[in-house]
Amino acid sequence: MAKYWEVIQEAGRVPALMKILDVVHHTTGLRFAAIARVTEDYWIACAVRDGTGLGLKAGDNLPVQTTLSHEVLHRGEPVVIDNIEIDSAYARHPAPQRYRFQSYISVPILLPDGTFFGTLCASDPVPHHLNRPEILATFRIFADLVAFHVDASARLAENEVTLSRERTQSELREQFIAVLGHDLRNPLMSIDSGTRVLLRRPERAAELVPLMQKSTARMAALINDLMDFARGRLGDGIVLERNIEYALQPILEQIVQEVATVQPERCIETQFMMKRAVTCDSGRVCQLFSNLLSNAITHGDPCEPIIVRASTDETLFQLSVSNRGKPIPPDAQDKLFQPFFRGGERRSQQGLGLGLYIASEIAKAHHGRLSVSSSEHETCFTFRLPIASSPDCQ
């Protein structure tokens, strides 16, 4: 179960806690009251009613050894003090002087499974007659109420996380099935249709085989994307095969040339300042770059150049791909790196909507970051990878 004190650090998370402290004050006259999570390592306030000017608020920590709650933790029994000046057990304890009280009461808060959560405590700068059965019984009841609310709140938070996770997984499964049914069916049907025609008219092989090969290549690319999605989302993440101090510039230039050959009508400008080698999985970095370049080709203004920049300095490798065109809306930018996202005009494009997601996962696997900025001037995707100092690679 989630850490209880994280669930109720803010009193607003469980409003009933403050009401319990108000009742404690009105019942006993004690001007300070608190509900605290207590362990061997820390005392942390979950809710506080401070009428003494101590300055303590929800979320604050105290050195646990300086508190009498530490005694409750070890003894498992309440601590009740009417007047600290004449109390034989705690007169010399540092807590009264440090936290400016003369009367004090603290009872353990035990969760439904018997686990010690913390204490319900109250104090006042003047003596009070607290060591009475009715007062102690009242505090025990309040402590049980706190335990109930803390447990219920923690379980609710846990259920919300589980529900959110299950909802996300359900949406991904639906998207997964949908894209499989749509995107893989098209090239498969194309191949099936081609083979049927070839069986009847083999003389059309020169015409149909290249088309079938393209469909096969497209299916292979889709399957590879699905495998990367499965590794990133359902497995242990994308696995890297790092090349030590690899000179990336030649292979980046090769990818640009390959894309330019296929898309000769598109202008791709490069600005490379690769003075240092980079330790990375060069194949995966090229996959990331290829995805970004393909994205710019698909969505950029065909009349404007695509700008590719790559540079290294003492600590950072940076690769960016920029294009002109319609800006990406802010709400869509937040979803770009999610799997299967093809919002707006992207829905009409071919592909699974996994390219940017996979690129982002590759960046994460390298302990780097892929980000996007988009305005009327340009849309730019940037990959930043921290690197160790390495010798010149040019």
XYZ file of N, CA, C and O in Angstrom, residues 204-282:
316
model
N 2.685 -10.737 -65.656
C 2.666 -9.427 -64.996
C 3.620 -9.362 -63.801
O 3.573 -8.432 -63.002
N 4.499 -10.354 -63.683
C 5.409 -10.419 -62.540
C 6.283 -9.176 -62.419
O 6.491 -8.627 -61.331
N 6.813 -8.690 -63.535
C 7.697 -7.523 -63.489
C 6.980 -6.294 -62.952
O 7.597 -5.412 -62.335
N 5.688 -6.231 -63.176
C 4.892 -5.109 -62.711
C 4.483 -5.268 -61.250
O 4.535 -4.300 -60.462
N 4.087 -6.488 -60.867
C 3.486 -6.698 -59.552
C 4.500 -7.000 -58.448
O 4.294 -6.609 -57.291
N 5.585 -7.700 -58.772
C 6.537 -8.104 -57.722
C 7.136 -6.912 -56.985
O 7.225 -6.910 -55.741
N 7.559 -5.832 -57.677
C 8.071 -4.678 -56.913
C 7.040 -4.095 -55.959
O 7.381 -3.671 -54.849
N 5.768 -4.072 -56.377
C 4.725 -3.570 -55.483
C 4.554 -4.481 -54.284
O 4.369 -4.010 -53.148
N 4.613 -5.782 -54.511
C 4.494 -6.732 -53.409
C 5.687 -6.625 -52.465
O 5.546 -6.764 -51.249
N 6.861 -6.355 -53.028
C 8.049 -6.180 -52.182
C 7.912 -4.945 -51.297
O 8.309 -4.957 -50.128
N 7.332 -3.880 -51.866
C 7.100 -2.677 -51.048
C 6.119 -2.970 -49.923
O 6.295 -2.510 -48.796
N 5.074 -3.751 -50.244
C 4.100 -4.106 -49.208
C 4.751 -4.954 -48.128
O 4.482 -4.791 -46.934
N 5.628 -5.861 -48.535
C 6.344 -6.705 -47.569
C 7.242 -5.852 -46.679
O 7.304 -6.048 -45.454
N 7.951 -4.898 -47.303
C 8.823 -4.013 -46.516
C 8.011 -3.172 -45.544
O 8.432 -2.943 -44.405
N 6.844 -2.720 -45.998
C 5.983 -1.932 -45.114
C 5.503 -2.766 -43.937
O 5.491 -2.302 -42.791
N 5.111 -4.009 -44.189
C 4.691 -4.887 -43.100
C 5.836 -5.125 -42.122
O 5.640 -5.126 -40.905
N 7.034 -5.327 -42.654
C 8.199 -5.554 -41.789
C 8.448 -4.339 -40.900
O 8.745 -4.467 -39.706
N 8.318 -3.127 -41.473
C 8.527 -1.905 -40.689
C 7.467 -1.778 -39.598
O 7.772 -1.402 -38.454
N 6.211 -2.098 -39.939
C 5.141 -2.043 -38.949
C 5.388 -3.032 -37.817
O 5.199 -2.716 -36.638
N 5.805 -4.230 -38.162
C 6.060 -5.263 -37.147
C 7.218 -4.848 -36.256
O 7.183 -5.033 -35.034
N 8.273 -4.255 -36.855
C 9.403 -3.790 -36.044
C 8.961 -2.714 -35.061
O 9.393 -2.687 -33.902
N 8.087 -1.804 -35.531
C 7.569 -0.775 -34.627
C 6.766 -1.389 -33.491
O 6.869 -0.976 -32.331
N 5.967 -2.399 -33.805
C 5.173 -3.063 -32.772
C 6.070 -3.776 -31.767
O 5.785 -3.792 -30.565
N 7.155 -4.357 -32.242
C 8.092 -5.024 -31.332
C 8.745 -4.002 -30.400
O 8.900 -4.254 -29.202
N 9.123 -2.850 -30.951
C 9.712 -1.812 -30.109
C 8.695 -1.271 -29.107
O 9.028 -0.958 -27.966
N 7.443 -1.145 -29.556
C 6.391 -0.719 -28.638
C 6.252 -1.713 -27.489
O 6.144 -1.334 -26.328
N 6.244 -3.012 -27.821
C 6.099 -4.041 -26.795
C 7.258 -3.999 -25.816
O 7.079 -4.122 -24.604
N 8.469 -3.786 -26.329
C 9.633 -3.716 -25.434
C 9.552 -2.489 -24.533
O 9.861 -2.552 -23.342
N 9.152 -1.359 -25.116
C 9.125 -0.114 -24.353
C 7.980 -0.042 -23.375
O 8.131 0.483 -22.271
N 6.809 -0.572 -23.760
C 5.611 -0.399 -22.934
C 5.326 -1.607 -22.065
O 4.853 -1.471 -20.942
N 5.593 -2.786 -22.581
C 5.201 -3.997 -21.876
C 6.388 -4.766 -21.306
O 6.206 -5.640 -20.470
N 7.588 -4.476 -21.777
C 8.759 -5.208 -21.315
C 9.621 -4.363 -20.406
O 9.144 -3.529 -19.647
N 10.932 -4.575 -20.492
C 11.888 -3.865 -19.644
C 12.453 -2.624 -20.328
O 13.444 -2.068 -19.875
N 11.840 -2.209 -21.413
C 12.339 -1.051 -22.137
C 13.218 -1.456 -23.297
O 13.623 -2.615 -23.445
N 13.524 -0.483 -24.146
C 14.374 -0.735 -25.310
C 15.791 -1.019 -24.847
O 16.377 -0.265 -24.073
N 16.344 -2.112 -25.323
C 17.697 -2.531 -24.943
C 18.698 -1.911 -25.910
O 18.496 -1.916 -27.125
N 19.778 -1.377 -25.365
C 20.793 -0.715 -26.181
C 22.028 -1.578 -26.330
O 22.387 -2.339 -25.424
N 22.668 -1.455 -27.474
C 23.987 -2.036 -27.704
C 24.934 -0.875 -27.967
O 25.077 -0.400 -29.091
N 25.569 -0.415 -26.933
C 26.332 0.826 -27.025
C 27.642 0.640 -27.793
O 28.359 -0.341 -27.609
N 27.909 1.635 -28.643
C 29.192 1.729 -29.316
C 30.018 2.779 -28.581
O 29.583 3.917 -28.413
N 31.206 2.407 -28.150
C 32.041 3.315 -27.381
C 32.647 4.369 -28.300
O 33.285 4.048 -29.307
N 32.407 5.641 -27.954
C 32.972 6.789 -28.665
C 32.814 6.625 -30.171
O 33.775 6.522 -30.930
N 31.553 6.604 -30.605
C 31.224 6.360 -32.009
C 31.123 7.696 -32.752
O 30.498 8.645 -32.270
N 31.730 7.774 -33.945
C 31.653 8.975 -34.773
C 30.324 8.964 -35.526
O 30.166 8.256 -36.523
N 29.391 9.730 -35.049
C 28.033 9.682 -35.587
C 27.855 10.451 -36.890
O 26.954 10.135 -37.678
N 28.674 11.458 -37.139
C 28.400 12.332 -38.285
C 28.298 11.586 -39.610
O 27.348 11.831 -40.368
N 29.200 10.670 -39.953
C 29.084 9.995 -41.255
C 27.767 9.249 -41.430
O 27.165 9.289 -42.508
N 27.302 8.575 -40.384
C 26.073 7.790 -40.531
C 24.844 8.701 -40.568
O 23.856 8.404 -41.246
N 24.894 9.842 -39.872
C 23.804 10.808 -39.966
C 23.742 11.386 -41.382
O 22.653 11.562 -41.945
N 24.878 11.688 -41.947
C 24.926 12.194 -43.322
C 24.388 11.157 -44.303
O 23.692 11.495 -45.263
N 24.692 9.886 -44.051
C 24.205 8.817 -44.926
C 22.673 8.748 -44.916
O 22.044 8.575 -45.958
N 22.082 8.885 -43.719
C 20.613 8.847 -43.624
C 20.003 10.011 -44.397
O 19.008 9.839 -45.117
N 20.599 11.192 -44.276
C 20.095 12.348 -45.021
C 20.158 12.087 -46.518
O 19.208 12.383 -47.261
N 21.254 11.507 -46.984
C 21.400 11.215 -48.411
C 20.368 10.197 -48.885
O 19.798 10.326 -49.972
N 20.118 9.177 -48.059
C 19.133 8.161 -48.427
C 17.737 8.776 -48.553
O 16.999 8.481 -49.497
N 17.362 9.629 -47.584
C 16.051 10.268 -47.632
C 15.958 11.210 -48.826
O 14.941 11.268 -49.522
N 17.039 11.938 -49.087
C 17.046 12.867 -50.223
C 16.919 12.130 -51.544
O 16.321 12.644 -52.498
N 17.465 10.918 -51.620
C 17.354 10.122 -52.843
C 15.911 9.703 -53.081
O 15.414 9.728 -54.212
N 15.216 9.328 -51.994
C 13.818 8.894 -52.114
C 12.894 10.091 -52.299
O 11.866 10.000 -52.981
N 13.256 11.228 -51.685
C 12.436 12.441 -51.750
C 13.255 13.568 -52.391
O 13.592 14.571 -51.738
N 13.593 13.444 -53.672
C 14.482 14.437 -54.297
C 13.878 15.841 -54.370
O 14.609 16.829 -54.505
N 12.551 15.931 -54.278
C 11.904 17.228 -54.368
C 11.996 18.016 -53.060
O 11.699 19.212 -53.036
N 12.394 17.344 -51.968
C 12.478 18.018 -50.664
C 13.893 18.505 -50.412
O 14.876 17.803 -50.684
N 13.996 19.713 -49.870
C 15.293 20.309 -49.547
C 15.636 20.016 -48.087
O 14.872 20.363 -47.188
N 16.768 19.366 -47.866
C 17.225 19.058 -46.506
C 18.583 19.711 -46.310
O 19.560 19.360 -46.980
N 18.653 20.679 -45.406
C 19.902 21.368 -45.108
C 20.490 20.825 -43.808
O 19.749 20.548 -42.856
N 21.808 20.664 -43.783
C 22.467 20.114 -42.592
C 23.476 21.105 -42.035
O 24.144 21.822 -42.777
N 23.549 21.121 -40.727
C 24.539 21.921 -40.016
C 25.159 21.027 -38.951
O 24.592 20.851 -37.872
N 26.300 20.424 -39.263
C 26.954 19.476 -38.369
C 28.195 20.109 -37.755
O 29.044 20.671 -38.466
N 28.294 20.024 -36.440
C 29.487 20.453 -35.700
C 29.846 19.359 -34.698
O 29.773 19.530 -33.488
N 30.206 18.215 -35.240
C 30.473 17.030 -34.416
C 31.969 16.928 -34.125
O 32.722 16.265 -34.845
N 32.399 17.591 -33.069
C 33.816 17.609 -32.729
C 34.229 16.464 -31.826
O 35.417 16.230 -31.621
N 33.259 15.778 -31.253
C 33.579 14.694 -30.330
C 32.770 13.456 -30.660
O 31.684 13.541 -31.218
N 33.338 12.319 -30.317
C 32.632 11.056 -30.487
C 31.593 10.899 -29.379
O 31.656 11.568 -28.348
N 30.633 10.008 -29.606
C 29.535 9.812 -28.667
C 29.396 8.330 -28.351
O 29.354 7.496 -29.257
N 29.340 8.012 -27.078
C 29.064 6.640 -26.664
C 27.556 6.444 -26.651
O 26.852 7.068 -25.857
N 27.066 5.589 -27.553
C 25.635 5.411 -27.703
C 25.375 4.132 -28.497
O 26.301 3.474 -28.961
N 24.110 3.786 -28.641
C 23.712 2.747 -29.582
C 23.488 3.455 -30.910
O 22.445 4.077 -31.134
N 24.472 3.398 -31.795
C 24.409 4.173 -33.034
C 23.214 3.779 -33.888
O 22.591 4.626 -34.538
